[in-house]
Amino acid sequence: TKRVAILISGGGSNMVSLVQDMQSGDHPCEPVLVVSNVPDAGGLAKAEGMGVATAVVDHKPFGKDRAAFEAELTRVLEEAKPDIICCAGFMRILTEGFTGRWGGMMLNIHPSLLPKYKGLHTHQRAIEAGDAEHGCSVHEVTAELDGGPILGQAIVPVLDGDTSDVLAARVLPMEHKLYPAVLRNYAAGDRSMIVLR
Ligand code: GAR
């Protein structure tokens, strides 16, 4: 079985969907560690409740020294010996040092139809652009922010009167379907694109 570590910063609903799928049986992966850079992230208690080991690597004591933060994160990850790392609402920009160490075995979920809307405020930007469709993407992490090869996308309509929150709430349940599906494929060495609607 492939050992999976998950990086979070917040509520961890995508982390929960990944762990639940891995724990449902008939899965090529096991969740070995959930790491948060935010000490009081809600996802930590959820991971513990599912019996998954957790760790906190707070970025704040490192100030602007991203390399030092990432060195500590790498040290914690190396102890867990992951085969795959899933970023799931992990809200830190990664330097080339980190992506160079873990690239080729690291996935991320991003709440837009990449290559559109890399970065933040994706739902608001899709509304302001007048897009008819929006969604989320799972991609391999490379040195380019939100830029690696896309492995899956889930598409939802943008409806008249949508606010950012309403649209986010339409996308999130699709994230919870897409990410576990991509992880299963990826763990099996299958990088064909998954599209959900
Ligand atoms: C998700 O919508 C995820 O796509 C997004 O943050 C949310 C985390 O929710 N990620 C990013 O914006 C990455 N730049 P969760 O903690 O409940 O999974």
CSV table of C-alpha atoms and ligand atoms in Angstrom, one decimal:
chain,number,residue,atom,x,y,z
A,1,THR,CA,0.0,0.0,0.0
A,2,LYS,CA,1.1,3.5,-0.8
A,3,ARG,CA,1.7,5.8,2.2
A,4,VAL,CA,-0.2,9.2,1.9
A,5,ALA,CA,0.6,12.4,3.8
A,6,ILE,CA,-1.9,15.2,3.6
A,7,LEU,CA,-1.1,18.9,4.1
A,8,ILE,CA,-3.9,21.2,5.3
A,9,SER,CA,-4.3,24.7,6.7
A,10,GLY,CA,-8.0,24.8,7.6
A,11,GLY,CA,-11.2,22.9,8.0
A,12,GLY,CA,-9.8,19.9,6.1
A,13,SER,CA,-13.0,18.8,4.3
A,14,ASN,CA,-10.9,17.6,1.3
A,15,MET,CA,-8.6,15.8,3.7
A,16,VAL,CA,-11.6,14.0,5.3
A,17,SER,CA,-12.9,13.0,1.8
A,18,LEU,CA,-9.5,11.5,1.0
A,19,VAL,CA,-9.1,9.7,4.4
A,20,GLN,CA,-12.6,8.3,4.2
A,21,ASP,CA,-12.0,6.9,0.8
A,22,MET,CA,-8.7,5.4,1.8
A,23,GLN,CA,-10.3,3.8,4.9
A,24,SER,CA,-13.3,2.4,2.9
A,25,GLY,CA,-11.4,-0.7,1.9
A,26,ASP,CA,-10.2,-1.8,-1.5
A,27,HIS,CA,-7.9,1.2,-1.8
A,28,PRO,CA,-4.2,1.2,-2.8
A,29,CYS,CA,-3.3,3.8,-0.2
A,30,GLU,CA,-3.2,4.4,3.6
A,31,PRO,CA,-3.2,7.8,5.3
A,32,VAL,CA,-0.1,8.0,7.5
A,33,LEU,CA,0.0,11.7,8.5
A,34,VAL,CA,-1.9,14.9,8.3
A,35,VAL,CA,0.2,18.1,8.7
A,36,SER,CA,-1.1,21.6,9.3
A,37,ASN,CA,0.8,24.8,9.2
A,38,VAL,CA,-2.0,26.4,11.3
A,39,PRO,CA,-1.9,25.1,14.9
A,40,ASP,CA,-5.7,25.4,15.5
A,41,ALA,CA,-6.8,24.2,12.0
A,42,GLY,CA,-10.2,22.4,12.4
A,43,GLY,CA,-9.0,19.5,10.2
A,44,LEU,CA,-6.5,18.3,12.9
A,45,ALA,CA,-9.2,17.1,15.3
A,46,LYS,CA,-11.1,15.5,12.3
A,47,ALA,CA,-7.9,13.6,11.4
A,48,GLU,CA,-7.4,12.5,14.9
A,49,GLY,CA,-11.1,11.4,15.1
A,50,MET,CA,-10.4,9.2,12.1
A,51,GLY,CA,-7.3,7.7,13.7
A,52,VAL,CA,-4.8,9.4,11.5
A,53,ALA,CA,-1.5,10.8,13.0
A,54,THR,CA,-1.2,14.5,13.0
A,55,ALA,CA,1.6,17.1,13.2
A,56,VAL,CA,1.8,20.9,13.3
A,57,VAL,CA,4.5,22.8,11.6
A,58,ASP,CA,3.6,26.4,12.3
A,59,HIS,CA,5.0,28.8,9.6
A,60,LYS,CA,4.8,31.8,11.9
A,61,PRO,CA,8.0,31.3,13.9
A,62,PHE,CA,10.0,31.2,10.6
A,63,GLY,CA,8.8,34.7,9.6
A,64,LYS,CA,9.7,35.3,6.0
A,65,ASP,CA,12.2,32.4,5.9
A,66,ARG,CA,10.2,30.0,3.7
A,67,ALA,CA,13.2,27.7,3.2
A,68,ALA,CA,13.5,27.2,6.9
A,69,PHE,CA,9.8,26.5,7.3
A,70,GLU,CA,9.9,24.0,4.4
A,71,ALA,CA,13.0,22.3,5.8
A,72,GLU,CA,11.1,21.6,9.0
A,73,LEU,CA,8.1,20.5,7.1
A,74,THR,CA,10.3,18.2,5.0
A,75,ARG,CA,11.9,16.8,8.2
A,76,VAL,CA,8.4,15.9,9.6
A,77,LEU,CA,7.3,14.5,6.3
A,78,GLU,CA,10.4,12.3,5.9
A,79,GLU,CA,9.7,10.7,9.2
A,80,ALA,CA,6.3,9.6,7.8
A,81,LYS,CA,8.0,8.1,4.7
A,82,PRO,CA,5.2,9.1,2.3
A,83,ASP,CA,4.9,7.7,-1.2
A,84,ILE,CA,2.4,10.5,-2.1
A,85,ILE,CA,1.7,13.9,-0.6
A,86,CYS,CA,-1.7,15.5,-1.1
A,87,CYS,CA,-2.1,19.3,-0.5
A,88,ALA,CA,-5.7,19.8,0.5
A,89,GLY,CA,-6.4,23.4,1.3
A,90,PHE,CA,-2.7,24.0,2.2
A,91,MET,CA,-2.4,27.7,1.9
A,92,ARG,CA,1.4,28.2,1.7
A,93,ILE,CA,3.3,29.1,-1.5
A,94,LEU,CA,6.0,26.5,-2.0
A,95,THR,CA,9.6,27.3,-3.1
A,96,GLU,CA,11.6,25.3,-5.6
A,97,GLY,CA,13.5,23.7,-2.8
A,98,PHE,CA,10.3,22.0,-1.6
A,99,THR,CA,8.8,21.3,-5.0
A,100,GLY,CA,12.2,19.9,-6.1
A,101,ARG,CA,12.3,17.6,-3.1
A,102,TRP,CA,8.7,16.3,-3.4
A,103,GLY,CA,7.7,17.0,-7.0
A,104,GLY,CA,6.6,13.9,-8.9
A,105,MET,CA,4.8,12.6,-5.8
A,106,MET,CA,2.7,15.6,-4.8
A,107,LEU,CA,-0.8,16.5,-5.7
A,108,ASN,CA,-2.9,19.7,-5.1
A,109,ILE,CA,-6.5,20.6,-5.4
A,110,HIS,CA,-7.3,24.1,-6.6
A,111,PRO,CA,-10.8,25.7,-6.8
A,112,SER,CA,-10.8,26.7,-10.4
A,113,LEU,CA,-10.7,25.2,-13.9
A,114,LEU,CA,-7.0,25.6,-14.3
A,115,PRO,CA,-5.2,27.1,-16.1
A,116,LYS,CA,-7.8,29.8,-15.3
A,117,TYR,CA,-7.5,31.6,-12.0
A,118,LYS,CA,-4.3,30.5,-10.4
A,119,GLY,CA,-3.9,31.9,-6.9
A,120,LEU,CA,-6.6,33.3,-4.6
A,121,HIS,CA,-10.3,34.5,-4.9
A,122,THR,CA,-11.0,32.0,-7.7
A,123,HIS,CA,-14.8,32.0,-7.3
A,124,GLN,CA,-15.1,35.8,-7.3
A,125,ARG,CA,-12.9,36.0,-10.3
A,126,ALA,CA,-15.0,33.4,-12.2
A,127,ILE,CA,-18.2,35.4,-11.4
A,128,GLU,CA,-16.6,38.7,-12.4
A,129,ALA,CA,-15.4,37.3,-15.7
A,130,GLY,CA,-19.0,36.2,-16.5
A,131,ASP,CA,-17.9,32.6,-16.9
A,132,ALA,CA,-20.7,30.1,-17.6
A,133,GLU,CA,-18.8,27.3,-16.0
A,134,HIS,CA,-16.4,27.0,-13.0
A,135,GLY,CA,-15.1,24.2,-10.9
A,136,CYS,CA,-11.9,22.6,-9.5
A,137,SER,CA,-8.8,20.9,-10.6
A,138,VAL,CA,-6.4,18.4,-9.2
A,139,HIS,CA,-2.9,18.7,-10.5
A,140,GLU,CA,0.6,17.5,-9.9
A,141,VAL,CA,2.7,20.1,-8.0
A,142,THR,CA,5.6,21.6,-9.8
A,143,ALA,CA,7.7,24.7,-9.2
A,144,GLU,CA,5.1,26.8,-11.0
A,145,LEU,CA,2.2,27.9,-8.6
A,146,ASP,CA,-1.0,26.0,-9.5
A,147,GLY,CA,0.8,25.1,-12.7
A,148,GLY,CA,1.6,21.4,-12.9
A,149,PRO,CA,0.0,18.7,-15.1
A,150,ILE,CA,-3.8,18.6,-14.6
A,151,LEU,CA,-5.1,15.1,-13.6
A,152,GLY,CA,-8.7,15.9,-13.1
A,153,GLN,CA,-11.4,18.5,-13.2
A,154,ALA,CA,-14.9,18.8,-12.0
A,155,ILE,CA,-17.2,21.3,-13.7
A,156,VAL,CA,-20.3,23.2,-12.3
A,157,PRO,CA,-22.5,25.9,-13.8
A,158,VAL,CA,-22.2,29.5,-12.7
A,159,LEU,CA,-25.8,30.7,-12.1
A,160,ASP,CA,-27.4,34.1,-12.2
A,161,GLY,CA,-27.0,35.8,-8.9
A,162,ASP,CA,-24.2,33.6,-7.6
A,163,THR,CA,-22.1,35.1,-4.9
A,164,SER,CA,-18.6,33.8,-4.2
A,165,ASP,CA,-19.9,31.8,-1.2
A,166,VAL,CA,-22.8,30.3,-3.1
A,167,LEU,CA,-20.5,29.3,-5.9
A,168,ALA,CA,-17.8,27.9,-3.5
A,169,ALA,CA,-20.5,25.8,-1.9
A,170,ARG,CA,-21.4,24.3,-5.3
A,171,VAL,CA,-17.8,23.5,-6.1
A,172,LEU,CA,-16.7,22.0,-2.8
A,173,PRO,CA,-18.9,18.8,-2.9
A,174,MET,CA,-17.3,18.2,-6.4
A,175,GLU,CA,-13.9,18.6,-4.9
A,176,HIS,CA,-14.8,15.9,-2.5
A,177,LYS,CA,-15.7,13.6,-5.4
A,178,LEU,CA,-12.8,14.5,-7.6
A,179,TYR,CA,-9.8,14.4,-5.3
A,180,PRO,CA,-10.4,10.8,-4.1
A,181,ALA,CA,-10.9,9.7,-7.6
A,182,VAL,CA,-7.7,11.2,-8.8
A,183,LEU,CA,-5.7,9.8,-5.9
A,184,ARG,CA,-6.9,6.3,-6.7
A,185,ASN,CA,-5.8,6.7,-10.3
A,186,TYR,CA,-2.5,8.3,-9.4
A,187,ALA,CA,-1.6,5.7,-6.8
A,188,ALA,CA,-2.2,3.0,-9.5
A,189,GLY,CA,0.1,4.9,-11.9
A,190,ASP,CA,-2.8,6.0,-14.1
A,191,ARG,CA,-2.4,9.7,-15.0
A,192,SER,CA,-5.3,9.9,-17.5
A,193,MET,CA,-7.5,12.9,-17.0
A,194,ILE,CA,-10.7,12.6,-15.0
A,195,VAL,CA,-13.6,14.9,-15.8
A,196,LEU,CA,-16.7,15.1,-13.6
A,197,ARG,CA,-19.9,17.1,-14.1
B,1,GAR,C1,-10.8,24.1,-0.9
B,1,GAR,O1,-11.8,24.7,-1.6
B,1,GAR,C2,-9.5,24.0,-1.8
B,1,GAR,O2,-9.8,23.8,-3.1
B,1,GAR,C3,-9.0,25.4,-1.5
B,1,GAR,O3,-9.2,25.7,-0.2
B,1,GAR,C4,-10.3,25.0,0.3
B,1,GAR,C5,-10.0,24.1,1.5
B,1,GAR,O4,-11.1,23.6,2.1
B,1,GAR,N1,-7.6,25.4,-1.9
B,1,GAR,C6,-6.9,26.5,-2.3
B,1,GAR,O5,-7.5,27.6,-2.4
B,1,GAR,C7,-5.5,26.3,-2.6
B,1,GAR,N2,-4.9,27.5,-3.1
B,1,GAR,P1,-10.9,22.3,3.0
B,1,GAR,O6,-9.9,22.7,4.1
B,1,GAR,O7,-12.3,22.1,3.6
B,1,GAR,O8,-10.5,21.1,2.2
